Coordinates of C-alpha atoms and ligand atoms in Angstrom, one line a residue:
Chain A
M1 CA 123.5 78.9 99.3
I2 CA 122.9 80.5 95.9
R3 CA 125.7 80.4 93.4
V4 CA 125.3 81.9 89.9
E5 CA 128.0 81.5 87.3
N6 CA 128.2 83.3 84.0
L7 CA 124.4 83.3 83.7
T8 CA 123.1 84.4 80.3
K9 CA 119.7 84.6 78.7
L10 CA 119.0 85.4 75.1
F11 CA 115.5 86.2 73.9
G12 CA 115.9 85.9 70.2
T13 CA 119.0 87.9 69.7
K14 CA 118.4 90.2 72.6
R15 CA 120.7 89.6 75.6
A16 CA 118.4 90.1 78.5
V17 CA 121.0 88.7 81.0
D18 CA 124.6 88.8 80.0
G19 CA 127.2 86.8 81.9
I20 CA 126.2 87.5 85.5
S21 CA 128.1 85.8 88.4
F22 CA 127.5 86.2 92.1
S23 CA 126.8 84.2 95.2
V24 CA 124.7 84.7 98.3
E25 CA 125.4 82.9 101.5
R26 CA 123.2 82.2 104.5
G27 CA 122.8 85.3 106.6
E28 CA 123.0 87.6 103.6
V29 CA 120.4 89.8 102.1
L30 CA 121.2 90.8 98.6
G31 CA 119.5 93.8 97.1
F32 CA 119.0 93.6 93.3
L33 CA 118.9 97.0 91.7
G34 CA 118.7 98.2 88.1
P35 CA 116.6 100.3 85.7
N36 CA 113.5 98.8 84.1
G37 CA 114.3 96.1 81.7
A38 CA 117.8 95.6 83.2
G39 CA 117.2 91.8 83.5
K40 CA 116.4 91.5 87.3
S41 CA 113.3 89.5 86.9
T42 CA 114.8 87.3 84.1
T43 CA 117.7 86.5 86.4
M44 CA 115.4 85.6 89.3
R45 CA 113.3 83.4 86.9
M46 CA 116.5 81.5 86.1
I47 CA 117.5 81.2 89.7
T48 CA 114.1 79.7 90.6
G49 CA 114.1 77.4 87.7
F50 CA 111.1 78.9 85.8
I51 CA 113.1 79.5 82.6
P52 CA 116.3 77.6 81.7
P53 CA 119.4 79.7 81.1
T54 CA 120.9 80.0 77.6
D55 CA 124.2 79.6 79.2
G56 CA 125.8 79.5 82.6
K57 CA 124.9 77.7 85.9
V58 CA 122.6 78.2 88.9
K59 CA 123.3 76.2 92.0
V60 CA 121.0 76.4 95.0
G61 CA 122.2 74.6 98.2
G62 CA 124.7 72.7 96.0
F63 CA 122.0 71.4 93.6
D64 CA 122.2 72.4 90.0
M65 CA 118.9 74.0 88.9
V66 CA 118.9 72.5 85.4
E67 CA 120.2 69.0 86.3
N68 CA 118.6 68.5 89.6
P69 CA 115.7 70.9 89.9
I70 CA 113.4 69.3 92.5
P71 CA 115.7 69.3 95.5
A72 CA 116.9 72.8 94.5
K73 CA 113.3 74.1 94.2
R74 CA 112.5 72.6 97.6
L75 CA 114.9 75.0 99.3
I76 CA 113.4 78.1 97.6
G77 CA 110.5 80.4 98.4
Y78 CA 109.7 82.6 95.4
L79 CA 107.6 85.7 95.1
P80 CA 107.3 86.4 91.4
E81 CA 106.9 89.9 89.9
N82 CA 103.3 91.1 90.1
A83 CA 102.5 88.5 92.8
P84 CA 100.3 86.0 90.9
A85 CA 97.8 84.0 92.9
Y86 CA 94.9 81.7 92.0
T87 CA 91.9 84.0 91.8
D88 CA 89.4 81.2 92.0
M89 CA 90.5 80.3 95.5
T90 CA 90.2 81.8 99.0
V91 CA 93.3 83.0 100.7
S92 CA 93.3 80.1 103.1
G93 CA 92.6 77.6 100.3
F94 CA 95.5 79.1 98.3
L95 CA 97.9 78.9 101.3
G96 CA 96.7 75.4 102.0
F97 CA 97.6 74.4 98.4
A98 CA 101.0 76.0 98.7
A99 CA 101.6 74.1 101.9
E100 CA 100.5 70.7 100.4
I101 CA 102.7 71.2 97.4
R102 CA 105.6 71.6 99.9
G103 CA 104.7 68.3 101.4
L104 CA 103.0 69.7 104.5
R105 CA 99.9 67.8 105.7
G106 CA 97.7 67.7 108.7
E107 CA 99.0 69.5 111.8
A108 CA 102.2 70.7 110.1
K109 CA 100.2 72.3 107.4
K110 CA 97.9 74.1 109.8
K111 CA 100.9 75.4 111.8
A112 CA 102.6 76.6 108.6
I113 CA 99.5 78.5 107.4
H114 CA 99.0 80.0 110.8
R115 CA 102.6 81.3 110.9
A116 CA 102.6 82.7 107.4
V117 CA 99.2 84.4 108.0
E118 CA 100.5 86.0 111.2
M119 CA 103.7 87.2 109.6
C120 CA 101.9 88.8 106.6
F121 CA 98.9 90.1 108.6
L122 CA 96.3 88.2 106.6
E123 CA 93.8 87.3 109.4
N124 CA 91.2 89.6 108.1
V125 CA 91.0 88.3 104.6
L126 CA 91.6 84.6 105.3
H127 CA 88.2 83.5 103.9
Q128 CA 88.0 86.1 101.2
S129 CA 88.4 85.1 97.5
V130 CA 91.8 86.1 96.1
E131 CA 89.9 87.7 93.2
T132 CA 88.4 90.4 95.4
L133 CA 91.5 91.3 97.3
S134 CA 93.1 94.7 97.1
K135 CA 96.5 94.8 95.3
G136 CA 98.4 95.1 98.6
Y137 CA 96.6 92.2 100.2
R138 CA 97.1 90.1 97.1
H139 CA 100.8 90.9 97.2
R140 CA 100.9 89.8 100.9
T141 CA 99.1 86.6 100.1
C142 CA 101.6 85.7 97.5
F143 CA 104.4 86.7 99.9
A144 CA 102.9 84.4 102.5
Q145 CA 102.9 81.6 100.0
S146 CA 106.7 82.1 99.5
I147 CA 107.5 81.7 103.2
I148 CA 105.0 79.0 104.0
H149 CA 107.6 76.2 104.2
D150 CA 110.2 78.4 106.0
P151 CA 112.7 78.1 103.1
D152 CA 116.4 78.5 103.4
V153 CA 116.5 80.6 100.2
L154 CA 114.1 83.4 99.4
V155 CA 113.8 85.1 96.0
L156 CA 111.6 88.1 96.1
D157 CA 110.8 90.1 93.0
E158 CA 109.8 93.6 94.2
P159 CA 108.3 92.4 97.5
T160 CA 107.2 95.9 98.6
D161 CA 105.5 96.8 95.4
G162 CA 102.0 98.0 96.0
L163 CA 102.2 98.0 99.8
D164 CA 101.2 100.9 102.0
P165 CA 104.0 102.7 103.9
N166 CA 103.3 100.7 107.1
Q167 CA 103.4 97.4 105.3
K168 CA 106.5 98.4 103.4
H169 CA 108.2 99.1 106.8
E170 CA 106.9 95.7 108.1
V171 CA 108.1 93.8 105.1
R172 CA 111.6 95.4 105.2
G173 CA 111.9 94.5 108.8
L174 CA 110.7 91.0 108.1
I175 CA 113.3 90.6 105.3
K176 CA 116.0 91.8 107.5
R177 CA 115.1 89.5 110.4
M178 CA 114.7 86.5 108.2
G179 CA 118.0 87.3 106.5
E180 CA 119.8 86.4 109.6
K181 CA 119.1 82.8 109.0
K182 CA 118.4 82.6 105.3
A183 CA 119.9 83.6 102.0
I184 CA 117.7 86.2 100.5
I185 CA 117.7 88.0 97.1
F186 CA 115.2 90.8 96.5
S187 CA 114.8 93.3 93.8
T188 CA 113.5 96.8 94.4
H189 CA 113.3 100.3 92.9
I190 CA 113.2 101.9 96.3
L191 CA 116.8 102.8 97.2
E192 CA 116.0 103.3 100.9
E193 CA 115.2 99.6 101.1
V194 CA 118.8 98.9 100.3
D195 CA 119.8 100.7 103.5
A196 CA 116.9 99.3 105.5
A197 CA 117.3 95.6 104.7
C198 CA 120.4 94.7 102.6
S199 CA 123.8 93.5 103.6
R200 CA 124.9 93.8 100.0
A201 CA 123.6 95.2 96.8
I202 CA 124.1 94.5 93.1
I203 CA 123.3 97.0 90.4
I204 CA 122.6 95.5 87.0
D205 CA 122.2 97.4 83.8
R206 CA 121.4 95.9 80.3
G207 CA 122.0 92.4 81.6
K208 CA 125.4 93.1 83.2
I209 CA 126.5 93.7 86.8
V210 CA 127.8 97.3 87.0
A211 CA 128.3 97.5 90.8
N212 CA 128.5 95.0 93.6
G213 CA 129.1 95.9 97.3
T214 CA 127.8 96.8 100.7
P215 CA 125.5 99.9 100.7
Q216 CA 128.5 101.9 102.2
E217 CA 130.8 100.8 99.5
L218 CA 128.3 101.7 96.8
R219 CA 127.8 105.1 98.4
K220 CA 131.6 105.8 98.2
K221 CA 131.3 105.6 94.4
S222 CA 129.2 108.7 94.6
E223 CA 130.7 112.1 93.7
W224 CA 129.0 113.2 96.9
A225 CA 131.0 110.8 99.1
G226 CA 133.2 113.0 101.3
A227 CA 131.8 116.3 99.8
V228 CA 131.2 119.1 102.2
T229 CA 128.2 121.3 102.4
L230 CA 128.9 124.7 103.9
R231 CA 126.5 127.5 104.8
V232 CA 127.9 130.9 105.7
K233 CA 126.4 134.3 106.4
G234 CA 127.3 137.7 105.2
V235 CA 129.6 136.8 102.3
A236 CA 128.8 136.8 98.5
G237 CA 128.6 133.5 96.7
A238 CA 131.3 134.4 94.2
A239 CA 133.7 135.3 96.9
V240 CA 133.1 132.0 98.7
S241 CA 133.7 129.9 95.7
S242 CA 136.8 131.8 94.5
K243 CA 138.3 131.4 98.0
L244 CA 137.5 127.7 98.2
Y245 CA 138.9 127.0 94.7
Q246 CA 142.3 128.0 96.1
V247 CA 142.2 125.0 98.5
P248 CA 144.5 122.4 96.8
L249 CA 142.2 119.4 97.5
V250 CA 139.1 121.0 96.0
N251 CA 137.9 119.7 92.7
R252 CA 134.7 121.8 92.3
V253 CA 132.4 124.2 94.1
T254 CA 128.7 124.6 93.4
V255 CA 126.6 127.3 94.8
V256 CA 123.4 125.6 95.9
E257 CA 121.5 128.6 97.2
E258 CA 122.1 132.3 97.8
K259 CA 119.3 133.9 99.8
D260 CA 118.8 136.4 102.7
G261 CA 122.5 137.1 102.9
R262 CA 123.3 133.4 103.4
V263 CA 125.2 131.2 100.9
T264 CA 125.1 127.4 100.7
V265 CA 127.8 125.7 98.7
S266 CA 128.7 122.1 98.0
V267 CA 132.5 121.5 97.8
F268 CA 133.7 118.3 96.1
P269 CA 137.1 116.8 96.7
K270 CA 139.4 115.6 94.0
P271 CA 138.6 111.9 93.3
S272 CA 141.8 110.7 95.0
E273 CA 140.9 112.6 98.2
A274 CA 137.4 111.2 98.5
G275 CA 138.5 108.6 101.2
A276 CA 140.3 111.1 103.5
N277 CA 137.2 113.2 104.1
G278 CA 138.2 114.3 107.6
E279 CA 141.2 116.0 106.2
F280 CA 139.3 117.5 103.3
A281 CA 136.6 118.9 105.7
R282 CA 139.3 120.4 107.9
A283 CA 140.9 122.1 104.8
V284 CA 137.5 123.6 103.8
G285 CA 136.9 124.7 107.4
E286 CA 140.3 126.5 107.5
A287 CA 139.5 128.2 104.2
A288 CA 136.3 129.4 105.6
H289 CA 138.0 130.9 108.7
G290 CA 136.8 134.3 109.5
W291 CA 133.3 133.8 107.8
H292 CA 130.2 133.3 109.9
I293 CA 129.7 129.5 109.5
E294 CA 126.2 128.4 110.1
Q295 CA 126.6 124.8 108.9
L296 CA 129.4 122.5 107.9
Q297 CA 128.4 119.0 107.0
I298 CA 130.3 116.0 105.5
E299 CA 128.2 114.1 103.0
E300 CA 128.0 110.3 103.1
G301 CA 127.3 109.9 99.4
R302 CA 123.9 109.4 97.9
L303 CA 122.7 106.0 96.5
D304 CA 120.3 107.6 94.0
E305 CA 123.1 109.6 92.5
V306 CA 125.3 106.5 92.3
F307 CA 122.5 104.6 90.7
R308 CA 121.9 107.3 88.2
S309 CA 125.6 107.9 87.3
I310 CA 126.2 104.2 86.9
T311 CA 123.1 103.3 84.9
M312 CA 122.7 106.5 82.9
P313 CA 126.3 107.9 82.5
D314 CA 125.4 110.3 79.7
T315 CA 122.6 112.0 81.5
A316 CA 124.5 112.2 84.8
Q317 CA 127.1 114.3 82.9
E318 CA 124.3 116.6 81.7
V319 CA 123.1 117.1 85.3
K320 CA 126.6 118.0 86.5
K321 CA 126.9 120.7 83.8
Chain B
M1 CA 106.7 57.6 94.6
S2 CA 104.5 58.7 97.4
T3 CA 105.5 62.3 96.9
T4 CA 104.6 61.9 93.2
F5 CA 101.2 60.8 94.1
G6 CA 100.9 63.5 96.8
N7 CA 101.9 66.2 94.3
I8 CA 99.4 65.0 91.7
Q9 CA 96.7 64.9 94.3
A10 CA 97.5 68.4 95.6
I11 CA 97.3 69.8 92.0
A12 CA 94.1 67.9 91.3
K13 CA 92.5 69.1 94.5
R14 CA 93.4 72.7 93.8
E15 CA 92.0 72.4 90.3
L16 CA 88.7 71.0 91.5
T17 CA 88.3 73.5 94.3
G18 CA 88.9 76.3 91.8
F19 CA 86.5 74.8 89.4
F20 CA 83.6 74.4 91.9
A21 CA 84.2 77.9 93.3
S22 CA 82.8 79.4 90.1
P23 CA 79.3 78.7 88.6
V24 CA 80.9 77.2 85.5
A25 CA 81.0 73.7 86.9
Y26 CA 77.3 73.7 87.8
V27 CA 76.2 75.3 84.6
F28 CA 78.2 72.7 82.7
I29 CA 76.6 69.8 84.5
V30 CA 73.1 71.2 84.0
I31 CA 73.7 71.8 80.3
F32 CA 75.2 68.3 79.8
L33 CA 72.2 66.7 81.5
L34 CA 69.7 68.8 79.6
L35 CA 71.3 68.0 76.3
C36 CA 71.4 64.3 77.2
G37 CA 67.8 64.2 78.1
A38 CA 66.6 66.2 75.2
F39 CA 68.5 64.4 72.5
T40 CA 67.8 60.9 73.9
F41 CA 64.1 61.3 74.3
L42 CA 63.2 63.9 71.6
F43 CA 65.6 63.3 68.8
G44 CA 67.2 60.0 69.5
G45 CA 63.9 58.2 69.1
F46 CA 64.3 56.5 72.5
F47 CA 60.6 55.4 72.6
E48 CA 60.1 54.9 68.9
R49 CA 62.9 52.3 68.9
D50 CA 60.8 50.2 71.2
Q51 CA 63.8 48.3 72.5
A52 CA 65.4 48.3 75.9
S53 CA 68.8 49.9 75.1
L54 CA 70.6 53.1 75.6
A55 CA 71.8 53.4 72.0
A56 CA 69.7 56.6 71.6
F57 CA 71.5 58.0 74.6
F58 CA 75.1 57.1 73.8
M59 CA 74.9 57.9 70.1
W60 CA 75.1 61.6 70.8
H61 CA 78.1 61.5 73.1
P62 CA 80.8 62.0 70.5
W63 CA 78.9 65.2 69.4
F64 CA 78.2 66.6 72.9
Y65 CA 81.7 66.1 74.0
L66 CA 82.9 67.9 70.9
F67 CA 81.8 71.2 72.5
L68 CA 81.5 70.5 76.1
V69 CA 84.9 68.9 76.8
P70 CA 87.0 71.7 75.2
A71 CA 84.9 74.1 77.3
V72 CA 86.2 72.3 80.4
G73 CA 89.7 71.9 79.2
M74 CA 90.4 75.3 77.6
R75 CA 91.2 77.0 80.8
L76 CA 93.6 74.4 82.2
W77 CA 96.9 76.1 81.0
S78 CA 95.8 79.2 79.3
E79 CA 94.4 80.6 82.5
E80 CA 97.7 79.8 84.3
R81 CA 99.6 81.7 81.7
R82 CA 97.3 84.6 81.6
Q83 CA 97.3 85.1 85.4
G84 CA 101.0 84.4 85.7
T85 CA 100.3 81.6 88.2
I86 CA 102.2 79.2 86.0
E87 CA 105.4 80.9 87.3
L88 CA 104.4 79.8 90.8
L89 CA 103.3 76.4 89.8
L90 CA 106.5 75.5 87.8
T91 CA 108.9 76.9 90.4
M92 CA 107.3 74.6 93.1
P93 CA 109.1 71.3 93.8
I94 CA 107.0 69.3 91.3
T95 CA 107.8 68.0 87.8
S96 CA 105.7 69.4 84.9
S97 CA 104.4 65.9 84.3
Q98 CA 102.9 65.9 87.8
A99 CA 101.3 69.2 87.1
I100 CA 99.9 68.1 83.8
L101 CA 98.6 64.8 85.2
G102 CA 97.1 66.5 88.2
K103 CA 95.1 69.0 86.1
F104 CA 94.1 66.3 83.6
F105 CA 92.8 63.9 86.3
A106 CA 90.9 66.6 88.1
S107 CA 89.1 67.6 84.9
W108 CA 88.5 64.1 83.9
A109 CA 87.0 63.3 87.3
F110 CA 84.7 66.2 86.8
L111 CA 83.6 64.9 83.4
L112 CA 83.0 61.5 84.9
L113 CA 80.9 63.0 87.6
A114 CA 78.7 64.7 84.9
L115 CA 78.5 61.3 83.1
A116 CA 77.6 59.5 86.3
L117 CA 74.8 61.9 86.9
T118 CA 73.1 60.6 83.8
F119 CA 72.2 57.4 85.8
P120 CA 68.4 58.2 85.8
V121 CA 68.4 57.3 82.1
W122 CA 69.8 53.9 83.0
I123 CA 67.2 53.5 85.7
T124 CA 64.5 54.5 83.3
V125 CA 65.4 51.9 80.7
N126 CA 65.7 49.2 83.3
Y127 CA 62.2 50.2 84.6
L128 CA 60.7 50.1 81.1
G129 CA 62.3 46.9 80.0
S130 CA 65.2 44.5 80.5
P131 CA 68.3 45.9 78.6
D132 CA 71.7 44.2 78.4
N133 CA 73.3 46.0 81.3
G134 CA 76.7 44.6 80.3
V135 CA 76.6 46.5 77.1
I136 CA 75.5 49.6 79.0
I137 CA 78.4 49.4 81.4
C138 CA 80.8 48.8 78.5
T139 CA 79.5 51.8 76.6
Y140 CA 79.8 54.0 79.8
L141 CA 83.4 52.9 79.9
G142 CA 83.9 53.8 76.2
S143 CA 82.2 57.2 76.8
A144 CA 84.5 57.9 79.7
L145 CA 87.6 57.0 77.7
M146 CA 86.4 59.2 74.8
A147 CA 85.8 62.1 77.2
G148 CA 89.4 61.6 78.4
A149 CA 90.7 61.6 74.9
Y150 CA 88.9 64.9 74.0
L151 CA 90.1 66.4 77.3
S152 CA 93.8 65.6 76.6
I153 CA 93.5 67.4 73.3
A154 CA 91.9 70.4 75.0
C155 CA 94.6 70.3 77.6
M156 CA 97.2 70.4 74.8
T157 CA 95.6 73.3 72.9
S158 CA 95.2 75.3 76.1
A159 CA 99.0 75.1 76.7
M160 CA 99.5 76.7 73.3
T161 CA 97.9 80.0 74.0
R162 CA 96.9 82.3 76.8
N163 CA 93.6 83.0 75.1
Q164 CA 90.9 80.6 76.2
V165 CA 88.7 81.2 73.1
V166 CA 91.5 80.3 70.8
A167 CA 92.3 77.2 72.8
F168 CA 88.6 76.2 72.6
I169 CA 88.3 76.6 68.9
V170 CA 91.5 74.8 68.0
S171 CA 90.6 71.9 70.2
V172 CA 87.0 71.7 68.7
V173 CA 88.6 71.6 65.3
I174 CA 91.0 68.8 66.2
C175 CA 88.3 66.8 67.9
L176 CA 86.0 67.3 64.9
V177 CA 88.7 65.8 62.6
L178 CA 89.0 62.8 65.0
V179 CA 85.2 62.3 64.9
L180 CA 84.7 62.8 61.2
G181 CA 87.2 60.2 60.2
G182 CA 84.8 57.5 61.3
V183 CA 81.7 58.9 59.7
P184 CA 80.5 56.6 56.8
R185 CA 80.4 59.5 54.3
V186 CA 84.1 60.0 54.7
K187 CA 84.8 56.4 53.9
E188 CA 82.5 56.6 50.8
F189 CA 84.4 59.7 49.7
F190 CA 87.8 58.0 49.9
D191 CA 86.5 54.9 48.2
A192 CA 85.1 57.1 45.4
I193 CA 88.5 58.7 44.7
N194 CA 90.2 55.4 44.7
L195 CA 92.2 55.9 47.9
P196 CA 90.4 53.4 50.2
W197 CA 93.5 53.0 52.4
L198 CA 93.3 56.7 53.4
G199 CA 89.7 56.0 54.3
S200 CA 90.7 53.1 56.5
L201 CA 93.4 55.1 58.1
A202 CA 91.0 58.0 58.9
A203 CA 88.6 55.5 60.3
G204 CA 91.3 53.8 62.3
M205 CA 92.3 57.1 63.8
S206 CA 88.8 58.1 64.6
V207 CA 87.3 58.1 68.1
M208 CA 83.9 57.1 66.5
T209 CA 85.2 53.8 65.2
H210 CA 86.7 52.9 68.6
F211 CA 83.6 54.1 70.5
D212 CA 81.4 51.9 68.2
A213 CA 83.1 48.8 69.5
F214 CA 82.2 49.7 73.1
Q215 CA 78.6 50.4 72.0
R216 CA 78.4 46.8 70.7
G217 CA 79.5 45.6 74.1
V218 CA 83.0 44.6 73.1
I219 CA 86.0 45.6 75.1
D220 CA 88.8 45.2 72.6
F221 CA 92.4 45.6 73.8
R222 CA 93.1 47.6 70.7
D223 CA 90.5 50.2 71.5
L224 CA 91.9 50.6 75.0
V225 CA 95.3 51.0 73.5
F226 CA 93.9 53.6 71.0
F227 CA 92.4 55.8 73.7
G228 CA 95.3 55.3 76.0
S229 CA 97.9 56.3 73.5
L230 CA 95.9 59.2 72.2
I231 CA 95.7 60.6 75.8
G232 CA 99.4 59.8 76.4
L233 CA 100.5 61.5 73.2
A234 CA 98.4 64.7 73.8
L235 CA 99.6 65.0 77.3
F236 CA 103.2 64.5 76.3
T237 CA 102.8 67.2 73.6
T238 CA 101.4 69.5 76.3
G239 CA 104.7 69.0 78.2
V240 CA 106.7 69.8 75.2
I241 CA 104.7 72.9 74.5
L242 CA 105.0 74.2 78.0
R243 CA 108.8 73.7 77.9
S244 CA 109.1 75.5 74.6
H245 CA 107.4 78.6 76.1
R246 CA 109.8 78.8 78.9
T247 CA 112.8 78.4 76.7
G248 CA 111.7 81.6 75.0
Ligands
ATP1 N1 109.6 86.2 77.5 C1 110.4 87.2 77.0 N2 110.5 87.3 75.7 C2 111.3 88.3 75.1 N3 111.9 89.2 75.8 C3 111.8 89.2 77.2 C4 111.0 88.2 77.8 N4 111.1 88.4 79.2 C5 111.8 89.5 79.3 N5 112.3 90.0 78.1 C6 113.1 91.2 77.9 O1 114.3 91.0 78.8 C7 114.7 92.3 79.3 C8 114.8 92.2 80.8 O2 113.5 92.1 81.4 P1 113.3 91.9 82.9 O3 111.8 91.6 83.1 O4 114.2 90.9 83.5 O5 113.6 93.3 83.5 P2 113.6 93.9 85.0 O6 115.0 94.3 85.3 O7 112.9 92.9 85.8 O8 112.8 95.2 84.8 P3 111.7 95.9 85.7 O9 112.4 96.8 86.6 O10 110.8 96.7 84.8 O11 110.9 94.8 86.4 C9 113.7 93.3 78.8 O12 114.2 94.0 77.8 C10 112.5 92.4 78.4 O13 111.8 93.1 77.4
MG2 MG1 111.2 93.0 86.9

């Protein structure tokens, strides 16, 4: 549904987006991650046709966004960053306008508004002026606008920004459910949302894609993927780590905590062994034979750590030391 | 074609709803009517003229509009840009020309409503005497076109900046230039410095000159073309400016 090829945007001489290519099919939810200023919003603005690309192509449902924008835009629902909405209208007036612009009139318009209001829980503020809405309600109003015509493609720039925890949960669920029948791209800074809603995630940094895969695949890039956390009782930390270093597969051992006669260590495999974590965990377990083991846990890998090591390679090194 | 019309209509409706939701619209109408009344009867010498015509009423229009029309038009695009709603508007399945026209027609309709509300002056003059109503209708038409021309310029300047005050000032200045070209003093000045052709050019470009024809009860094709092309040019430039912002 969405096909992006070699997309590039220059602001003056600054490359805000630098040769990005990816595609999203129906039934996929693509999470868009990246540090502030990475170019997420700029990419979304080009996909939705708000700004023309300096170079590259955007196709939505087979229509080129530059050459044939109107049919392409018809397929898209868009929630821009900061959720703009007309402050001089009521919520229902605003949604009515959004419906009319999408060609809905009369009964169809009423139904569309009703559906969007129900999905975004806006019944209470329907006749309130947008100007006086709280931030979260304004965000939901703009979100309602984006789904009013039940579009095939949804582009959501930080859809959960400013929502309370319950609403965040609702919106994630909504995205996941809608993703079964639509192609959705959404950006976020909250990594749990990647697990909660995405079938795939892309991390971009300084305008370039630096990682692209399912949440599980991304997690495997973590140094933590396949690492083992071990807690034993009655042994000194130094003794534990020197023993574990003798295991051939072990790359590094860190003492996390030593307290009340208990030692917690994290044991990292050599990079080549990361995949075969069952074997690695068994090897660690054998080395620990004879100690009083309170806990032995295989780590799945941590997205936040992947994110940090990919987008801030220098600082991640610092943290390790 | 019907979607084009539907889109323009939806934009115009939104614009008018938004406009009437704030007190600005009502304040504007009241100020316009008060100014019209005061200037016609107090300073225009409506009674002293002792003739049944609305010349004392219409003569002020180019000057009222100079400030009032930019006040209506200044928010059209600057507010969209300041609030970020332009990102919604221009990612909807409409062309930017439809958006520009929708906004323009909505504000023009509002100005025409204000103008129509001056009908008591017309009734008064018909009660007091027997004016040439053909001339009056003709001048109303000229006034409406002039308001549209000023509005298209305000629309253009409001696309230039997200600051309404700047948009207002720039459009007042441009409109002022368009008015002054037709003032007799300017012609005298150019004659004095031996550049009469510049004086004629300035007069030809001035809304005053073309409005004058309507005040004499003449609907000349060239005057219609003048206002039409001024509006067309300003709205076209609005589109160019909007595109240039997005290209970054
Ligand atoms: N209109 C513009 N003119 C000049 N530079 C711009 C413009 N819009 C964005 N940029 C620059 O492009 C870069 C990417 O910005 P963008 O808004 O896409 O980042 P982002 O990934 O959405 O960040 P955030 O997480 O903070 O929302 C930034 O360095 C920004 O300063
Ligand atoms: Mg952003």
